[in-house]
XYZ file of C-alpha atoms in Angstrom:
703
model
C 97.600 155.988 91.587
C 100.777 154.373 92.857
C 102.760 157.535 92.166
C 100.181 159.584 94.083
C 100.334 157.193 97.047
C 104.129 157.308 97.087
C 104.251 161.092 96.928
C 101.668 161.468 99.686
C 103.512 159.032 101.947
C 106.922 160.676 101.399
C 105.612 164.251 101.560
C 103.803 163.764 104.897
C 105.312 160.649 106.507
C 104.513 161.687 110.078
C 100.848 162.245 109.219
C 100.630 158.830 107.553
C 102.305 157.139 110.534
C 99.978 158.951 112.950
C 96.894 157.792 111.050
C 98.137 154.212 111.081
C 98.923 154.562 114.789
C 95.301 155.547 115.431
C 94.226 152.561 113.338
C 96.358 150.277 115.520
C 94.781 151.637 118.696
C 91.323 151.135 117.222
C 92.127 147.594 116.098
C 93.651 146.413 119.373
C 91.150 148.385 121.460
C 87.761 147.970 119.794
C 88.632 145.067 117.490
C 89.568 142.589 120.212
C 85.939 142.736 121.388
C 85.196 140.204 118.653
C 86.413 137.376 120.909
C 83.192 137.663 122.934
C 81.049 137.414 119.800
C 82.340 134.232 118.173
C 79.913 131.521 117.116
C 80.282 127.792 116.512
C 77.187 127.577 114.270
C 79.252 126.812 111.184
C 77.076 124.352 109.212
C 73.901 126.469 109.008
C 72.980 127.311 105.420
C 70.024 129.680 104.787
C 67.344 128.271 102.504
C 68.063 124.606 103.199
C 65.576 122.123 104.605
C 67.429 121.764 107.909
C 67.409 125.532 108.429
C 63.715 125.777 107.478
C 62.771 123.025 109.926
C 64.811 124.618 112.710
C 63.116 127.962 112.118
C 59.688 126.289 112.196
C 60.538 124.663 115.523
C 61.651 127.993 116.984
C 58.332 129.544 115.988
C 56.065 126.721 117.131
C 57.947 125.512 120.206
C 60.504 128.099 121.316
C 62.924 126.477 123.717
C 66.034 127.788 125.367
C 69.578 126.546 124.954
C 71.020 123.856 127.178
C 74.373 123.057 128.739
C 75.671 119.906 130.384
C 77.648 119.305 133.546
C 79.342 116.027 134.387
C 80.581 114.923 137.814
C 82.966 111.948 137.839
C 86.003 110.337 139.392
C 84.334 109.092 142.587
C 81.284 106.960 143.569
C 78.331 109.269 143.017
C 76.208 107.311 145.527
C 78.351 108.725 148.339
C 76.000 110.522 150.742
C 78.195 113.597 151.017
C 78.569 113.992 147.252
C 74.839 113.404 146.716
C 73.983 116.137 149.167
C 76.408 118.490 147.436
C 74.989 117.720 143.995
C 71.421 118.214 145.202
C 72.324 121.592 146.751
C 73.998 122.639 143.492
C 70.942 121.564 141.475
C 68.673 123.554 143.784
C 70.887 126.633 143.487
C 71.080 126.415 139.684
C 67.280 126.181 139.484
C 67.123 129.576 141.241
C 69.416 131.272 138.718
C 67.529 133.835 136.642
C 67.015 132.491 133.130
C 67.215 128.782 134.006
C 64.093 126.873 132.929
C 64.778 123.373 134.238
C 67.401 121.207 135.947
C 66.324 117.581 136.441
C 67.463 115.713 139.534
C 70.202 113.372 138.215
C 69.484 110.860 141.032
C 65.806 110.619 140.082
C 66.110 110.812 136.278
C 66.833 107.598 134.323
C 70.072 107.587 132.356
C 71.735 110.401 134.291
C 73.916 108.096 136.414
C 76.554 105.859 134.812
C 76.232 102.102 135.199
C 79.618 101.947 136.920
C 78.359 104.437 139.517
C 81.331 106.774 139.054
C 79.763 109.582 137.000
C 76.546 111.528 136.650
C 75.195 114.131 134.251
C 73.536 117.419 135.214
C 71.669 118.901 132.210
C 70.592 122.555 132.464
C 67.941 124.042 130.154
C 67.683 127.823 129.798
C 64.528 129.826 129.181
C 63.711 130.744 125.609
C 63.867 134.321 124.376
C 66.861 135.439 126.442
C 68.962 138.174 124.882
C 72.685 137.608 124.480
C 73.726 139.426 127.656
C 71.113 137.719 129.820
C 71.996 134.316 128.366
C 75.697 134.869 129.046
C 74.991 135.873 132.670
C 72.829 132.782 133.133
C 75.439 130.515 131.607
C 78.234 131.910 133.761
C 76.219 131.627 136.979
C 74.935 128.103 136.304
C 78.298 126.762 135.139
C 80.201 128.307 138.033
C 77.820 126.786 140.591
C 78.173 123.294 139.085
C 81.973 123.620 139.055
C 81.877 124.268 142.826
C 80.853 120.636 143.414
C 83.697 118.935 145.288
C 84.626 115.984 143.064
C 87.790 114.897 141.219
C 86.342 115.642 137.759
C 83.728 118.340 137.230
C 83.270 119.806 133.746
C 80.591 122.007 132.167
C 80.154 122.702 128.466
C 77.814 122.263 125.527
C 75.370 124.573 123.782
C 76.259 128.270 123.769
C 78.840 127.651 126.502
C 80.852 125.617 123.998
C 80.983 128.631 121.689
C 82.205 130.866 124.533
C 84.867 128.344 125.530
C 86.041 128.020 121.946
C 86.226 131.817 121.692
C 88.400 131.962 124.793
C 90.575 129.212 123.380
C 90.854 131.103 120.095
C 92.011 134.243 121.900
C 94.633 132.299 123.843
C 95.834 130.449 120.738
C 96.219 133.714 118.812
C 98.196 135.244 121.664
C 100.489 132.217 121.919
C 100.972 132.063 118.143
C 101.966 135.725 118.042
C 104.407 135.239 120.922
C 105.990 132.341 119.047
C 105.931 133.634 115.474
C 106.959 137.271 115.869
C 110.376 136.574 117.484
C 111.108 133.810 114.955
C 110.077 136.051 112.059
C 112.267 138.842 113.448
C 115.240 136.465 113.681
C 114.749 135.318 110.097
C 114.421 138.903 108.891
C 117.683 139.732 110.662
C 119.335 136.947 108.687
C 117.787 138.173 105.430
C 118.650 141.861 105.862
C 121.566 141.738 108.272
C 120.274 144.740 110.227
C 117.748 145.352 112.995
C 116.236 148.460 111.426
C 115.393 146.709 108.158
C 114.083 143.671 110.034
C 111.754 145.693 112.253
C 109.923 147.482 109.443
C 108.084 144.356 108.158
C 106.982 143.609 111.733
C 105.466 147.092 112.008
C 103.441 146.372 108.868
C 102.595 142.911 110.247
C 101.227 144.349 113.486
C 99.052 146.616 111.349
C 97.757 143.507 109.592
C 96.853 141.894 112.927
C 95.031 145.044 114.074
C 93.213 145.107 110.755
C 92.166 141.470 111.214
C 90.631 142.178 114.615
C 88.876 145.336 113.450
C 87.504 143.750 110.260
C 86.091 140.808 112.217
C 84.553 143.100 114.829
C 82.809 145.178 112.167
C 81.500 142.089 110.387
C 80.240 140.717 113.724
C 77.839 143.681 113.833
C 75.913 142.303 110.854
C 76.585 138.547 110.792
C 77.857 135.619 112.843
C 81.634 135.249 113.033
C 83.013 131.748 113.385
C 85.448 130.739 116.105
C 87.799 129.736 113.292
C 87.832 133.236 111.818
C 90.208 134.795 114.344
C 93.050 132.351 113.806
C 92.638 132.222 110.028
C 92.460 135.986 109.470
C 95.220 136.718 111.966
C 97.638 134.164 110.506
C 96.950 135.408 106.983
C 97.121 139.075 107.966
C 100.434 138.560 109.717
C 101.935 136.434 106.955
C 100.932 138.569 103.982
C 102.026 141.768 105.708
C 105.514 140.321 106.143
C 105.498 139.083 102.523
C 104.561 142.455 101.057
C 106.949 144.383 103.286
C 109.772 141.979 102.415
C 109.175 142.466 98.684
C 109.121 146.264 99.043
C 112.232 146.382 101.231
C 114.276 144.187 98.914
C 113.334 146.423 95.991
C 114.086 149.578 98.026
C 117.590 148.356 98.826
C 118.138 147.569 95.144
C 117.003 151.066 94.150
C 119.370 152.567 96.719
C 122.253 151.105 94.728
C 121.545 153.558 91.912
C 120.408 156.650 93.819
C 121.362 158.312 97.086
C 118.048 160.181 97.174
C 115.910 158.217 99.648
C 112.630 159.756 98.498
C 113.405 158.957 94.860
C 114.255 155.377 95.849
C 110.901 155.110 97.640
C 109.057 156.405 94.566
C 110.805 153.889 92.327
C 110.065 151.094 94.792
C 106.357 151.858 94.931
C 106.185 152.229 91.141
C 107.800 148.822 90.558
C 107.338 146.535 93.580
C 104.196 148.425 94.584
C 102.646 147.364 91.292
C 103.288 143.739 92.200
C 101.907 144.229 95.724
C 98.786 145.890 94.317
C 98.112 143.072 91.881
C 99.014 140.451 94.462
C 96.535 141.887 96.954
C 93.826 142.091 94.315
C 94.557 138.535 93.194
C 94.350 137.108 96.713
C 91.135 139.057 97.318
C 89.644 137.775 94.043
C 90.602 134.227 95.024
C 88.503 134.650 98.148
C 85.454 135.970 96.292
C 84.707 132.363 95.394
C 83.534 131.944 98.990
C 80.832 134.566 98.368
C 79.148 132.244 95.855
C 78.195 129.877 98.679
C 75.009 130.747 100.630
C 76.674 129.635 103.870
C 76.913 132.564 106.281
C 80.176 131.128 107.598
C 81.888 130.918 104.213
C 80.638 134.325 103.101
C 81.723 136.048 106.300
C 85.122 134.340 106.140
C 85.576 135.382 102.528
C 84.717 139.012 103.272
C 86.792 139.172 106.459
C 89.914 137.618 104.945
C 89.610 139.752 101.803
C 89.341 142.845 104.007
C 92.512 141.851 105.860
C 94.355 141.335 102.568
C 93.355 144.818 101.422
C 94.513 146.297 104.738
C 97.900 144.570 104.373
C 98.176 145.861 100.825
C 97.374 149.437 101.878
C 99.858 149.245 104.755
C 102.596 148.121 102.368
C 101.760 150.910 99.906
C 101.339 153.769 102.410
C 102.736 153.017 105.875
C 105.925 151.332 104.686
C 106.826 154.127 102.197
C 106.279 156.658 104.983
C 108.573 154.684 107.280
C 111.169 154.378 104.519
C 111.014 158.108 103.784
C 111.635 158.810 107.456
C 114.161 156.105 108.329
C 115.232 154.621 104.983
C 118.417 156.672 104.811
C 119.840 154.500 107.574
C 119.090 151.262 105.719
C 122.125 150.137 103.682
C 121.647 149.439 99.973
C 121.803 145.904 98.657
C 125.281 144.674 97.849
C 126.206 144.850 94.191
C 127.146 141.600 92.484
C 130.894 141.276 92.461
C 133.802 139.022 91.670
C 132.055 137.870 88.537
C 129.323 136.234 90.591
C 125.837 136.378 89.260
C 123.160 137.761 91.560
C 120.890 134.936 92.641
C 123.386 132.406 91.279
C 121.712 129.391 92.875
C 118.256 130.252 91.539
C 119.690 131.047 88.114
C 121.302 127.605 87.988
C 118.041 125.943 89.034
C 116.137 127.879 86.366
C 118.641 126.954 83.649
C 118.557 123.301 84.694
C 114.734 123.202 84.621
C 114.654 124.998 81.270
C 117.212 122.621 79.684
C 115.625 119.479 81.148
C 112.050 120.677 80.810
C 110.554 117.361 79.708
C 112.383 115.393 82.423
C 111.359 117.928 85.105
C 107.710 117.733 84.077
C 107.869 113.928 83.883
C 109.106 113.703 87.476
C 107.441 116.609 89.291
C 103.912 116.276 87.911
C 103.479 112.557 88.825
C 104.862 113.185 92.333
C 102.349 115.968 92.919
C 99.536 113.807 91.541
C 100.466 110.948 93.894
C 100.378 113.342 96.863
C 96.949 114.496 95.704
C 95.432 110.983 95.511
C 93.903 110.980 99.046
C 91.673 113.905 98.027
C 89.533 111.419 96.083
C 88.455 109.834 99.380
C 88.035 113.059 101.347
C 85.082 113.312 103.715
C 83.899 116.230 105.844
C 82.008 116.391 109.135
C 80.697 119.105 111.437
C 82.906 117.796 114.228
C 82.532 117.886 117.975
C 84.616 118.470 121.089
C 87.104 115.805 119.954
C 88.531 118.490 117.667
C 89.598 120.493 120.715
C 92.855 119.928 122.637
C 92.782 117.303 125.375
C 93.140 119.941 128.125
C 90.041 121.916 127.071
C 86.973 121.606 129.285
C 84.643 120.666 126.430
C 86.957 117.844 125.359
C 87.325 116.613 128.950
C 83.555 116.556 129.343
C 83.090 114.516 126.166
C 85.897 112.112 127.095
C 84.409 111.628 130.560
C 80.934 110.907 129.164
C 82.401 108.487 126.607
C 84.322 106.660 129.349
C 81.368 106.161 131.707
C 78.185 106.134 129.620
C 76.914 103.992 126.708
C 77.851 105.070 123.152
C 75.553 107.760 121.847
C 74.910 109.373 125.230
C 74.573 113.094 124.701
C 74.710 112.747 120.901
C 72.505 115.262 119.087
C 69.507 113.455 117.595
C 68.160 113.504 114.077
C 65.148 115.782 114.477
C 62.156 115.045 112.252
C 59.480 117.751 112.107
C 56.120 116.277 111.114
C 53.984 119.285 110.227
C 50.170 119.222 110.365
C 48.824 116.926 107.642
C 51.417 114.172 108.141
C 49.599 110.818 108.146
C 50.079 108.414 111.060
C 51.522 105.663 108.839
C 54.395 107.890 107.692
C 55.141 108.935 111.279
C 55.128 105.264 112.368
C 57.561 104.279 109.589
C 59.925 107.088 110.632
C 59.822 106.052 114.300
C 60.583 102.475 113.298
C 63.897 103.470 111.682
C 65.774 103.304 114.995
C 64.940 102.059 118.494
C 64.229 104.553 121.223
C 62.688 107.261 119.019
C 60.715 109.797 121.046
C 57.773 111.962 119.976
C 56.366 115.185 121.377
C 53.369 117.105 120.137
C 53.594 120.648 118.776
C 50.936 123.360 118.940
C 48.689 123.258 115.880
C 48.770 119.504 115.396
C 52.365 118.897 114.372
C 54.930 116.702 116.115
C 58.662 116.315 116.624
C 60.249 112.876 116.324
C 63.771 112.626 117.733
C 65.882 109.662 116.597
C 69.288 109.108 118.157
C 71.783 107.638 115.678
C 73.892 104.665 116.772
C 77.192 106.485 116.134
C 78.334 110.098 116.140
C 75.928 112.973 115.609
C 77.434 113.632 112.159
C 78.676 110.126 111.402
C 77.818 107.908 108.464
C 74.903 106.266 110.320
C 73.382 109.637 111.191
C 73.645 111.091 107.688
C 72.288 107.854 106.198
C 69.342 108.141 108.596
C 68.634 111.674 107.387
C 68.673 110.596 103.756
C 66.459 107.581 104.552
C 63.811 109.782 106.170
C 63.851 112.163 103.212
C 63.467 109.265 100.781
C 60.529 107.617 102.563
C 58.449 110.700 103.448
C 56.922 110.925 99.987
C 54.608 113.930 99.711
C 54.095 114.226 103.470
C 54.981 117.647 105.006
C 58.001 116.256 106.852
C 61.357 118.053 107.269
C 64.584 116.901 108.907
C 66.987 119.027 110.927
C 69.711 118.515 113.533
C 73.479 118.187 113.227
C 73.449 115.358 110.684
C 70.824 117.067 108.515
C 72.836 120.292 108.495
C 75.905 118.349 107.384
C 73.973 116.676 104.553
C 72.679 120.063 103.391
C 76.150 121.631 103.700
C 77.689 118.894 101.554
C 74.978 119.330 98.953
C 75.519 123.090 98.971
C 79.248 122.616 98.382
C 78.645 120.197 95.526
C 76.153 122.506 93.813
C 78.019 125.789 94.244
C 81.675 124.682 94.019
C 81.765 124.714 90.174
C 80.341 128.247 90.122
C 82.799 129.366 92.791
C 85.691 127.906 90.818
C 84.467 129.556 87.613
C 84.167 132.925 89.353
C 87.668 132.740 90.812
C 89.319 131.455 87.643
C 87.678 134.135 85.504
C 88.841 136.855 87.876
C 92.369 135.451 88.102
C 92.716 135.079 84.339
C 91.566 138.680 83.783
C 93.949 140.042 86.423
C 96.913 138.067 85.125
C 96.115 139.153 81.585
C 96.084 142.769 82.725
C 99.394 142.137 84.510
C 101.210 140.274 81.711
C 99.334 140.914 78.471
C 99.412 137.149 77.838
C 96.611 134.639 77.346
C 98.663 131.479 77.895
C 100.451 132.592 81.082
C 97.233 132.808 83.135
C 96.199 129.333 81.989
C 99.646 127.881 82.747
C 99.588 129.570 86.153
C 96.189 128.137 87.065
C 97.177 124.578 86.096
C 100.471 124.550 88.020
C 98.815 126.179 91.030
C 96.045 123.593 91.133
C 98.685 120.847 91.121
C 100.444 122.205 94.213
C 97.118 122.895 95.929
C 95.827 119.358 95.322
C 99.094 117.901 96.655
C 98.873 119.933 99.871
C 95.211 119.033 100.435
C 95.985 115.375 99.790
C 98.581 115.354 102.576
C 96.057 116.990 104.956
C 93.564 114.209 104.211
C 96.275 111.564 104.685
C 97.238 112.999 108.082
C 94.004 114.169 109.720
C 91.417 111.925 108.083
C 93.452 108.724 107.785
C 95.512 109.363 110.929
C 99.031 108.977 109.487
C 101.590 110.909 111.589
C 98.775 112.934 113.194
C 100.242 112.240 116.640
C 103.342 114.246 115.738
C 101.103 117.312 115.534
C 99.277 116.563 118.777
C 96.178 115.435 116.881
C 94.470 112.204 115.928
C 92.852 110.757 112.838
C 89.138 111.531 113.057
C 88.021 109.751 109.890
C 87.105 113.024 108.198
C 88.153 116.651 107.906
C 86.336 119.546 109.508
C 83.906 121.000 106.994
C 85.613 124.380 107.494
C 89.059 123.217 106.355
C 88.826 122.262 102.638
C 87.073 125.408 101.326
C 89.343 127.721 103.337
C 92.544 125.867 102.382
C 91.579 125.949 98.707
C 90.572 129.621 98.653
C 93.475 130.985 100.700
C 96.205 128.735 99.283
C 95.145 129.555 95.731
C 95.466 133.255 96.507
C 98.868 132.817 98.141
C 100.123 130.820 95.152
C 99.097 133.692 92.894
C 101.017 135.946 95.266
C 104.337 134.212 94.538
C 103.530 133.789 90.868
C 103.201 137.547 90.542
C 106.492 138.114 92.388
C 108.267 135.980 89.771
C 106.337 137.121 86.689
C 107.000 140.766 87.540
C 110.780 140.209 87.419
C 110.546 138.008 84.315
C 108.571 140.659 82.498
C 111.026 143.388 83.514
C 113.933 141.294 82.219
C 112.111 140.549 78.966
C 111.299 144.210 78.422
C 115.002 145.043 78.762
C 116.588 142.213 76.802
C 113.909 140.814 74.514
C 115.326 137.330 75.182
C 112.498 135.046 76.333
C 114.690 132.243 77.656
C 117.123 134.491 79.490
C 114.226 136.512 80.920
C 113.039 133.381 82.725
C 116.493 132.825 84.257
C 116.974 136.486 85.171
C 113.482 136.797 86.590
C 113.879 133.736 88.777
C 117.382 134.719 89.917
C 116.126 138.110 91.070
C 112.884 136.895 92.654
C 113.861 133.422 93.882
C 115.451 134.629 97.104
C 112.504 136.894 97.907
C 109.940 134.177 97.154
C 111.838 131.573 99.193
C 112.276 133.896 102.165
C 108.653 135.025 101.975
C 107.442 131.415 101.851
C 109.630 130.471 104.804
C 108.353 133.409 106.854
C 104.741 132.614 105.968
C 105.287 128.940 106.849
C 106.645 130.007 110.253
C 103.502 132.043 110.879
C 101.190 129.190 109.856
C 103.182 126.667 111.898
C 102.944 128.888 114.999
C 99.153 128.741 114.779
C 99.366 124.944 114.765
C 100.598 124.949 118.369
C 97.089 125.493 119.765
C 95.923 121.925 119.196
C 92.483 122.826 117.740
C 92.037 120.276 114.951
C 90.369 122.505 112.300
C 93.126 125.111 112.737
C 95.760 122.359 112.608
C 94.244 121.180 109.325
C 94.128 124.681 107.854
C 97.601 125.499 109.168
C 99.188 122.345 107.756
C 97.386 122.721 104.440
C 98.509 126.323 104.003
C 102.059 125.598 105.172
C 102.457 122.757 102.681
C 100.779 124.693 99.883
C 103.100 127.661 100.372
C 106.276 125.577 100.610
C 105.411 123.283 97.683
C 104.379 126.193 95.532
C 107.360 128.410 96.353
C 109.902 125.638 95.823
C 108.864 122.736 93.596
C 106.356 124.631 91.466
C 107.914 128.085 91.144
C 111.538 126.903 90.968
C 111.038 123.865 88.706
C 107.627 123.769 87.037
C 107.516 127.465 86.163
C 110.864 127.627 84.281
C 110.207 124.211 82.693
C 106.776 125.210 81.384
C 108.018 128.662 80.359
C 110.842 127.032 78.369
C 108.342 124.613 76.821
C 106.125 127.486 75.700
C 109.032 129.713 74.650
C 108.051 133.024 73.125
C 104.441 131.798 72.909
C 104.170 132.144 76.693
C 103.665 135.896 76.234
C 101.322 135.501 73.255
C 97.909 137.080 72.925
C 95.662 137.484 69.881
C 96.031 140.843 68.184
C 92.643 142.188 69.403
C 93.447 141.293 73.008
C 96.952 142.724 72.652
C 95.415 146.028 71.610
C 93.057 145.861 74.600
C 96.018 145.311 76.903
C 98.002 148.120 75.291
C 95.128 150.455 76.027
C 93.814 149.235 79.384
C 96.465 146.906 80.852
C 98.660 148.008 83.718
C 102.024 149.452 82.678
C 105.134 150.210 84.701
C 105.333 153.812 85.873
C 109.092 154.143 86.302
C 110.862 151.327 84.510
C 108.862 151.333 81.276
C 111.117 151.098 78.209
C 110.502 153.272 75.157
C 107.662 151.857 73.115
C 109.868 150.750 70.193
C 112.030 148.632 72.512
C 109.142 146.602 73.911
C 109.180 143.106 72.361
C 106.143 142.134 70.321
C 103.342 140.483 72.248
C 103.891 142.293 75.560
């Protein structure tokens, strides 16, 4: 397959480049339409009690969405301002699709006790289609913003999702403007030439276009989260550069032994292309764990990110060979080692040190990583609110203004208890008595809705405890709980129930792929253990920073007491795949060296010396991309960005440069061991090199 791809790309390079050019136009033309379709309904999980209760409410008492305006910064009793607010309220009531706008001056609780702020809630009609709802939102919000006051903000409900989508688009644009020039500069340092440096960026742009297009297509059949754009774009950009870097380094090495550019491309695809293929498959398999969860958000993220990985892989295996066939003759070959210097001398020395001092390296590195991972034991997740947005965003300004002028809990989503027909009065009374100020409204058919406002945040400890208390005391009564806190409780339970199955699915897939790649049983197990160590360390630092608040200010964030529920599963899934990416880079070179020499110990040193520079450069480039996406100030993306940056850097340096050679030296020749039946299976079905394969009799036993 790889040979066929290489021959097609080199035989018709212009055709391949034209097809990818059309793909780019489609991605940046049609694909960018996804920004208008983003949703912030992350915690909904089909089949849970909170989702069932919400669906029942929609059927029995369909109500429209609502948004909130706040006017502050001046005495609201001023006659001129009051007249302006009343005119705005009257105008908003006339907007098509608006169901109700209460008079803030006549409605209790709408004016702050200090007299310097008021709230204007707007309820939309139920049953509006997406286009009609968006027109209504725009018209109502724009009219409220016309009120002449120092601070006027409008957000909430579906408007929050639109604002977050706009912020996502701006953050992606800024991140690209920051990361692409920095990546180009680093590639210039790596390759020493503009032509070589530009080729990975061409592949990277293809990855970005693929991210947009994949998300747009998935938005046709499911909700796409506001977090999806940044995550898929940063991963698409980073992996594209990684794969192109690996292929280019190998191409320049092949050019040392042949002047035929096409032949060098074929050899590159046969050798490095094999690694790219397995790397892409491994990252994609790592993300299939997200498909085990019933959450629409996690499933759509898993599919979208996996699709982007596959697009990057295909671009590296088709577009880049076509570009090399057309322009590769002008790219200088890699310099041959000279003056008695060993290629990759620094990495060879590190590998030899770790191999000689294997016990000492393990005794130091493993405890350090475990200490960094300790905060994970106290990790907590929440749905989050506008506090996760940057301080200059309208939604955040609205929440800060309400918090500054109104009592705690104002505007907090209530715990919604649905008492279906057949619920006895005593049970309903006990539920209402759980918190002061509970309100009740009747539903058609004899049911009722009891709304209880928690004393703290909508998804705080008090709110979730309230949900669990209601579920404990309802007995056999037909009572269900929904709302933000209930969705969080159900999401946590879903994670706890499905996480072991997700982990089992991913680990089984990774072990099978690594066995097919190496022919070893112990190497996949060693790889999984060392990868989990680096992953736990990175996640522990994220908890320490964003949950506990240590050094969060340096990143323009604050400690929120918990992580966004989106961050941990995405960090784990993506970082695990990226770690496998670098593991394959190194194992490929180790295996090549072992096939040639038959010396297990020297194969580790040679493999690391030839892959260490590529892995380090790739990790640095990927870290630059992730760091660029941390400039937007959106807390969940900051958490994901920091987690992935740390995971990549820890894995590519401490783990791959120290733990890998130390554990390989500890295992010795047993590292490549497999039982005889499995060895025969690998000999028959495992992937073999197409160009660099040694004669069968020269292959060491166990490979």
